[in-house]
Amino acid sequence: MPPRKIIIDTDPGQDDAVAILLALASPEEIAVLGITTVAGNVPLDLTTRNARIVCELAGKTGTRIFAGCDRPLKRPLVTAEHVHGKTGLDGPTLPDPTMPVEDTHAVDFIIDTLRGEPAGTVTLCPLGPLTNIATALHRAPEIADRIQEIVLMGGAYFEVGNITPTAEFNIYVDPEAAEAVFASGVPITVMPLDVTHKALVTTPRNDAFRALGTPVGLAVAQMTDFFERFDKEKYGSDGAPLHDPCVTAYLIRPELFTGRHINVEIETRSALTLGMTVADWWGVTDRAPNATFMGALDAEGFFALLTERLARL
Ligand SMILES: [Ca+2]
């Protein structure tokens, strides 16, 4: 099988960084056509900068990076420096990036790529708020039929929320964009907090990254050290959840994940539950299924894959 062609849409973020590294380390399974950036964890200038830093860390300076939307569709931007630090990539000390950003806007790149590649051969992998994807679908509705699949990190059902009591960050930041994407008819696979909170970087797992003895292994260990302090305090867990790498791991080893094909709707009006992913896990409505919502993860298999692939960079 030829590698699967993907566009990574991202707001790095330490866990975005690990997701990107995993994809770039896996050319047999994944061909990264481009990385598009969006405002989310930190503002757009920083997410774009961080995407370049990560590609340079991986030694993949030929990767094409496109800057996208700098704010949500209808709301002011909410960021998450309290989790990711001031730069969004706090932890390791990495050099200022020198590789270029493409002149084309991320939304134009997404549209042009989907028009140019054979229908059904390009997968979109959003790791941040869905602003770029929703904007592309709005501007060129015909691309919906050409997208192979959208595999995204966002939402929660049993874990409910992380930025509010009922909402996960990526969906909360741009709920109107999420609503448009979930209504698009494109096949969607969702990695919610229910799964990503099972991808915990325990001390032995982080030691395994560090023990790779490479710049990538050390940087990943330092990134995880930085942002796990937040989750340890908040949840009392053994380590930080690696949210976004669940998306790229799924493309390589889908059998590590199990879930249900269900209806998922996005709350856009309630003050209390704005951005909630209302997931009909138990099938109590007759609303049509529109997403495969993951619920379980083989965490040992996930970390074995991640460590093995990061060792290649
Ligand atoms: Ca992210």
Coordinates of C-alpha atoms and ligand atoms in Angstrom, one line a residue:
M1 CA 0.0 0.0 0.0
P2 CA 1.3 3.5 -0.8
P3 CA 1.6 5.8 2.1
R4 CA -1.6 7.7 3.1
K5 CA -1.5 11.4 2.0
I6 CA -2.3 13.7 4.8
I7 CA -2.5 17.4 5.7
I8 CA -1.7 18.1 9.4
D9 CA -3.7 21.1 10.6
T10 CA -2.2 22.1 14.0
D11 CA -1.6 24.6 16.8
P12 CA 1.7 23.4 18.4
G13 CA 1.6 22.7 21.4
Q14 CA 4.0 20.0 22.8
D15 CA 1.6 17.2 22.0
D16 CA 1.1 18.5 18.5
A17 CA 4.8 18.5 18.2
V18 CA 5.0 14.8 19.1
A19 CA 2.1 14.0 16.6
I20 CA 4.1 15.7 13.8
L21 CA 7.3 14.0 14.7
L22 CA 5.5 10.6 14.6
A23 CA 4.1 11.3 11.2
L24 CA 7.4 12.6 9.8
A25 CA 9.1 9.5 11.2
S26 CA 6.7 7.1 9.4
P27 CA 7.1 7.6 5.6
E28 CA 6.0 4.1 4.8
E29 CA 2.5 4.7 6.1
I30 CA 2.2 8.5 6.0
A31 CA 3.0 11.1 3.3
V32 CA 2.7 14.6 4.8
L33 CA 1.7 16.9 1.9
G34 CA 1.8 19.9 4.1
I35 CA 1.4 21.3 7.6
T36 CA -1.2 24.0 8.1
T37 CA -1.2 26.1 11.2
V38 CA -4.1 27.7 13.1
A39 CA -4.5 29.9 16.2
G40 CA -5.3 27.8 19.3
N41 CA -2.9 26.9 22.1
V42 CA -1.1 30.1 21.4
P43 CA -1.6 32.8 18.7
L44 CA -0.9 32.0 15.1
D45 CA 2.5 33.6 14.8
L46 CA 3.7 31.2 17.6
T47 CA 2.0 28.1 16.3
T48 CA 3.5 28.7 12.9
R49 CA 6.9 29.3 14.4
N50 CA 6.6 26.1 16.5
A51 CA 5.6 24.0 13.5
R52 CA 8.9 25.1 11.8
I53 CA 10.9 24.4 15.0
V54 CA 9.4 20.9 15.1
C55 CA 10.2 20.1 11.4
E56 CA 13.7 21.4 11.9
L57 CA 14.1 19.2 15.0
A58 CA 13.0 16.2 12.9
G59 CA 15.5 17.2 10.1
K60 CA 12.6 17.5 7.7
T61 CA 13.2 21.1 6.5
G62 CA 11.6 20.2 3.1
T63 CA 8.2 20.0 4.8
R64 CA 5.8 22.6 3.5
I65 CA 4.2 24.8 6.2
F66 CA 1.3 27.1 5.6
A67 CA -0.1 29.7 8.0
G68 CA -3.9 29.8 8.4
C69 CA -6.6 31.5 10.3
D70 CA -5.5 33.7 13.2
R71 CA -8.9 33.7 15.0
P72 CA -12.0 31.6 15.3
L73 CA -14.9 32.1 12.9
K74 CA -17.2 34.1 15.2
R75 CA -15.4 34.5 18.6
P76 CA -12.4 36.0 20.2
L77 CA -9.4 33.6 20.4
V78 CA -9.0 31.6 23.7
T79 CA -5.5 30.3 24.3
A80 CA -3.9 27.8 26.7
E81 CA -0.6 29.2 27.9
H82 CA -1.5 27.8 31.3
V83 CA -0.9 24.4 29.9
H84 CA 1.7 24.8 27.2
G85 CA 3.7 27.8 28.4
K86 CA 4.3 31.2 26.9
T87 CA 5.7 30.0 23.6
G88 CA 3.4 27.0 23.3
L89 CA 6.4 24.8 23.2
D90 CA 8.0 25.4 26.5
G91 CA 10.4 22.7 27.9
P92 CA 13.3 22.1 25.6
T93 CA 15.6 24.9 24.3
L94 CA 15.4 24.7 20.6
P95 CA 17.0 27.0 18.0
D96 CA 15.1 29.7 16.2
P97 CA 13.7 28.3 13.0
T98 CA 15.1 29.3 9.6
M99 CA 13.0 27.2 7.2
P100 CA 10.5 29.2 5.2
V101 CA 6.7 29.5 5.6
E102 CA 4.9 29.1 2.2
D103 CA 3.3 32.3 0.7
T104 CA 0.0 30.5 0.2
H105 CA -2.7 30.7 2.9
A106 CA -3.4 27.4 4.6
V107 CA -7.0 27.4 3.5
D108 CA -6.1 27.9 -0.1
F109 CA -3.5 25.1 0.2
I110 CA -6.2 22.7 1.7
I111 CA -8.6 23.6 -1.1
D112 CA -6.0 23.4 -3.9
T113 CA -4.7 20.1 -2.7
L114 CA -8.1 18.5 -2.5
R115 CA -8.9 19.7 -6.0
G116 CA -5.6 18.6 -7.4
E117 CA -5.3 15.1 -5.9
P118 CA -7.5 12.3 -6.9
A119 CA -10.8 12.3 -5.0
G120 CA -10.8 10.2 -1.8
T121 CA -7.0 10.1 -1.4
V122 CA -6.3 12.9 1.0
T123 CA -6.9 12.7 4.8
L124 CA -7.1 15.9 6.9
C125 CA -5.7 15.6 10.4
P126 CA -6.8 18.5 12.6
L127 CA -5.0 18.8 15.9
G128 CA -6.3 22.2 17.0
P129 CA -9.5 24.3 16.6
L130 CA -11.3 23.5 13.3
T131 CA -11.2 27.0 11.9
N132 CA -9.1 26.3 8.8
I133 CA -11.1 23.2 7.9
A134 CA -14.5 24.9 8.3
T135 CA -13.3 27.9 6.3
A136 CA -12.1 25.6 3.5
L137 CA -15.4 23.7 3.5
H138 CA -17.4 26.9 3.5
R139 CA -15.4 28.5 0.6
A140 CA -15.3 25.3 -1.6
P141 CA -18.1 23.0 -0.5
E142 CA -17.4 20.6 -3.3
I143 CA -14.1 19.5 -1.6
A144 CA -16.2 17.6 1.1
D145 CA -16.7 14.8 -1.4
R146 CA -13.0 14.6 -2.2
I147 CA -11.8 14.2 1.4
Q148 CA -10.9 10.6 2.3
E149 CA -11.4 11.1 6.0
I150 CA -11.0 13.7 8.8
V151 CA -9.1 12.2 11.7
L152 CA -9.2 14.8 14.5
M153 CA -8.3 15.3 18.1
G154 CA -11.2 17.0 19.9
G155 CA -14.2 16.6 22.1
A156 CA -15.0 14.3 25.0
Y157 CA -17.9 12.3 26.3
F158 CA -17.1 10.3 29.5
E159 CA -14.3 12.8 30.3
V160 CA -16.6 15.7 29.6
G161 CA -14.3 18.7 29.4
N162 CA -10.9 20.2 30.1
I163 CA -11.2 23.9 29.3
T164 CA -14.7 24.1 30.9
P165 CA -16.5 21.5 32.9
T166 CA -18.2 20.3 29.7
A167 CA -16.0 21.2 26.8
E168 CA -12.7 20.1 25.3
F169 CA -10.3 22.9 24.3
N170 CA -10.2 22.5 20.5
I171 CA -13.9 22.3 20.1
Y172 CA -14.6 25.1 22.6
V173 CA -12.3 27.6 20.9
D174 CA -14.2 27.5 17.7
P175 CA -17.5 25.6 18.2
E176 CA -19.1 27.1 15.0
A177 CA -16.2 25.6 13.0
A178 CA -16.6 22.2 14.7
E179 CA -20.4 22.3 14.1
A180 CA -19.7 22.9 10.3
V181 CA -17.2 20.1 10.2
F182 CA -19.4 17.5 12.0
A183 CA -22.3 18.5 9.6
S184 CA -20.2 18.2 6.5
G185 CA -20.9 14.6 5.7
V186 CA -17.2 13.8 5.5
P187 CA -16.2 10.5 7.2
I188 CA -14.8 11.6 10.6
T189 CA -12.8 9.8 13.2
V190 CA -12.6 11.5 16.6
M191 CA -9.9 11.1 19.3
P192 CA -11.7 12.6 22.3
L193 CA -10.3 13.1 25.8
D194 CA -11.8 9.6 26.6
V195 CA -9.0 8.1 24.5
T196 CA -6.2 10.7 25.0
H197 CA -6.4 10.5 28.8
K198 CA -5.4 6.8 28.4
A199 CA -2.2 7.9 26.6
L200 CA -0.5 9.0 29.7
V201 CA 3.3 9.6 29.7
T202 CA 4.2 7.8 32.9
T203 CA 7.8 8.2 34.2
P204 CA 9.1 5.0 32.6
R205 CA 7.5 6.0 29.3
N206 CA 9.2 9.4 29.4
D207 CA 12.5 7.8 30.5
A208 CA 12.2 5.6 27.3
F209 CA 12.1 8.8 25.2
R210 CA 15.0 10.3 27.0
A211 CA 17.0 7.0 26.7
L212 CA 16.9 7.2 22.9
G213 CA 19.8 9.6 23.4
T214 CA 18.9 11.7 20.4
P215 CA 18.0 15.4 20.1
V216 CA 14.4 14.3 19.3
G217 CA 14.2 11.9 22.2
L218 CA 15.5 14.5 24.6
A219 CA 13.3 17.3 23.3
V220 CA 10.2 15.1 23.6
A221 CA 11.1 14.1 27.1
Q222 CA 11.6 17.8 28.1
M223 CA 8.3 18.8 26.4
T224 CA 6.5 16.2 28.3
D225 CA 8.2 17.1 31.6
F226 CA 7.0 20.6 31.1
F227 CA 3.4 20.1 30.4
E228 CA 2.8 17.1 32.7
R229 CA 3.1 19.3 35.7
F230 CA -0.2 20.9 34.8
D231 CA -2.1 17.5 34.4
K232 CA -0.5 16.0 37.5
E233 CA -1.7 18.9 39.6
K234 CA -5.1 18.9 38.0
Y235 CA -5.9 15.3 37.7
G236 CA -3.5 13.7 40.1
S237 CA -2.6 11.4 37.2
D238 CA 0.7 9.6 36.6
G239 CA 1.7 11.8 33.7
A240 CA 0.5 14.0 30.9
P241 CA -1.9 12.8 28.2
L242 CA -0.4 12.8 24.7
H243 CA -3.6 14.0 23.0
D244 CA -2.6 14.8 19.4
P245 CA -0.3 11.8 18.7
C246 CA -3.4 9.6 18.9
V247 CA -4.3 11.0 15.5
T248 CA -1.1 10.1 13.7
A249 CA -0.8 6.8 15.6
Y250 CA -4.2 5.9 14.4
L251 CA -3.1 6.3 10.8
I252 CA -0.2 3.9 11.4
R253 CA -1.9 1.3 13.7
P254 CA -5.7 1.8 13.7
E255 CA -6.0 -1.5 15.6
L256 CA -4.7 0.2 18.7
F257 CA -8.0 2.1 19.0
T258 CA -11.6 1.0 19.4
G259 CA -14.8 3.1 19.4
R260 CA -18.3 3.5 18.1
H261 CA -19.8 5.0 15.0
I262 CA -22.3 7.4 16.5
N263 CA -24.0 10.7 16.2
V264 CA -22.0 13.7 17.5
E265 CA -23.4 17.2 17.7
I266 CA -21.7 20.4 18.8
E267 CA -23.3 22.8 21.3
T268 CA -23.0 26.3 20.1
R269 CA -25.6 28.3 22.0
S270 CA -25.5 27.4 25.7
A271 CA -23.5 29.6 28.0
L272 CA -22.8 26.7 30.3
T273 CA -22.1 23.9 27.8
L274 CA -20.7 25.8 24.9
G275 CA -18.5 23.6 22.7
M276 CA -19.7 20.4 24.3
T277 CA -19.5 17.3 22.0
V278 CA -22.9 15.8 22.5
A279 CA -22.0 12.2 21.7
D280 CA -24.9 9.7 21.5
W281 CA -22.7 6.9 22.8
W282 CA -25.7 4.9 24.0
G283 CA -27.8 5.4 20.9
V284 CA -30.7 7.1 22.7
T285 CA -31.6 9.3 19.7
D286 CA -32.5 8.5 16.1
R287 CA -30.0 11.1 14.9
A288 CA -27.8 9.7 12.1
P289 CA -24.3 8.6 13.0
N290 CA -21.7 11.1 11.6
A291 CA -18.5 10.1 13.3
T292 CA -16.5 7.2 14.7
F293 CA -15.9 8.3 18.3
M294 CA -13.0 6.4 19.9
G295 CA -13.2 5.3 23.5
A296 CA -10.3 2.9 24.2
L297 CA -6.6 2.7 23.5
D298 CA -3.9 0.0 23.8
A299 CA -1.6 2.3 25.7
E300 CA 1.3 -0.1 25.7
G301 CA 1.1 -0.6 22.0
F302 CA 0.8 3.2 21.5
F303 CA 3.9 4.0 23.5
A304 CA 5.9 1.1 21.9
L305 CA 5.1 2.5 18.4
L306 CA 5.9 6.1 19.4
T307 CA 9.3 5.2 21.0
E308 CA 10.2 3.0 18.0
R309 CA 9.4 5.7 15.5
L310 CA 10.9 8.6 17.3
A311 CA 14.2 6.6 17.4
R312 CA 14.3 6.9 13.7
L313 CA 14.6 10.7 13.6
Ligands
CA1 CA -3.2 20.7 19.4

